[in-house]
XYZ file of C-alpha atoms in Angstrom:
96
model
C -23.780 21.630 9.086
C -26.167 21.075 12.002
C -25.480 20.615 15.701
C -24.865 16.947 16.438
C -24.139 16.084 12.818
C -21.451 13.426 12.479
C -18.357 14.651 10.643
C -16.388 11.396 10.580
C -16.421 7.904 12.023
C -13.526 5.926 13.427
C -11.563 4.410 10.558
C -12.628 6.984 7.955
C -9.935 8.422 5.723
C -9.520 12.097 6.425
C -10.785 14.230 3.554
C -10.537 17.958 2.961
C -14.287 18.206 3.654
C -13.855 16.500 7.043
C -10.969 18.801 7.942
C -12.911 21.915 6.915
C -16.043 20.741 8.752
C -14.033 20.033 11.894
C -12.470 23.493 11.813
C -15.915 25.082 11.283
C -17.227 23.169 14.290
C -14.361 24.445 16.448
C -12.636 21.069 16.713
C -8.954 21.823 17.173
C -7.498 18.335 17.282
C -8.342 14.749 16.443
C -6.627 11.401 16.768
C -5.356 10.206 13.418
C -3.188 7.316 12.330
C -0.275 7.446 9.965
C -0.960 5.892 6.591
C 0.158 2.266 6.518
C 3.249 1.546 4.433
C 4.369 -1.801 2.979
C 7.158 -3.063 0.763
C 6.344 -5.636 -1.917
C 8.819 -7.972 -3.568
C 8.658 -11.354 -5.277
C 11.099 -14.209 -4.896
C 12.249 -16.746 -7.429
C 14.768 -17.133 -10.231
C 11.947 -18.214 -12.544
C 10.043 -14.922 -12.312
C 9.993 -12.544 -15.251
C 8.221 -9.275 -15.950
C 4.976 -9.607 -17.908
C 6.496 -7.504 -20.710
C 9.202 -10.099 -21.364
C 8.808 -13.162 -23.572
C 7.808 -16.261 -21.638
C 10.419 -19.002 -21.986
C 10.468 -22.597 -20.759
C 10.963 -22.595 -16.995
C 9.843 -18.981 -16.614
C 6.738 -17.682 -14.878
C 5.234 -14.210 -15.072
C 5.426 -12.289 -11.808
C 1.723 -11.741 -11.162
C 1.888 -11.401 -7.379
C 3.796 -8.115 -7.186
C 1.452 -6.137 -9.458
C -1.606 -7.735 -7.844
C -0.488 -6.958 -4.282
C 0.660 -3.464 -5.227
C -2.723 -2.745 -6.793
C -4.661 -4.224 -3.880
C -2.707 -2.364 -1.195
C -2.971 0.896 -3.167
C -6.734 0.431 -3.461
C -6.888 0.124 0.327
C -4.971 3.392 0.724
C -1.719 1.749 1.785
C 1.520 3.394 0.637
C 3.415 0.787 -1.409
C 7.135 0.608 -2.128
C 7.947 -1.816 -4.922
C 11.167 -3.633 -4.045
C 11.565 -5.714 -7.207
C 12.500 -9.364 -7.478
C 14.786 -11.396 -5.242
C 16.568 -14.466 -6.626
C 16.455 -17.864 -4.915
C 19.338 -17.033 -2.602
C 18.918 -17.063 1.174
C 21.546 -14.394 1.853
C 20.065 -12.027 -0.733
C 16.609 -12.579 0.762
C 17.917 -11.877 4.274
C 19.518 -8.652 3.079
C 16.283 -7.549 1.388
C 14.289 -8.204 4.574
C 16.685 -6.127 6.655
């Protein structure tokens, strides 16, 4: 590592190399942000898992796996919260 060499830029994900380089350069602290965390759930009585047989009036839940995959790719910690039926009170409880 050379004097003036950039170790990390704002918004970079901290890697072991960055941490080691910072320590080598005598940097004792840095501002970091906690990893973002989201909960994903789908709503609807018609939703079924893609492993089930599709029946009349049913729809595969494609949004939950898609969003979970997308958020994970972005480095977001994802908690899968399942499916919520078409019931306002149940939805309210899930959101709380």
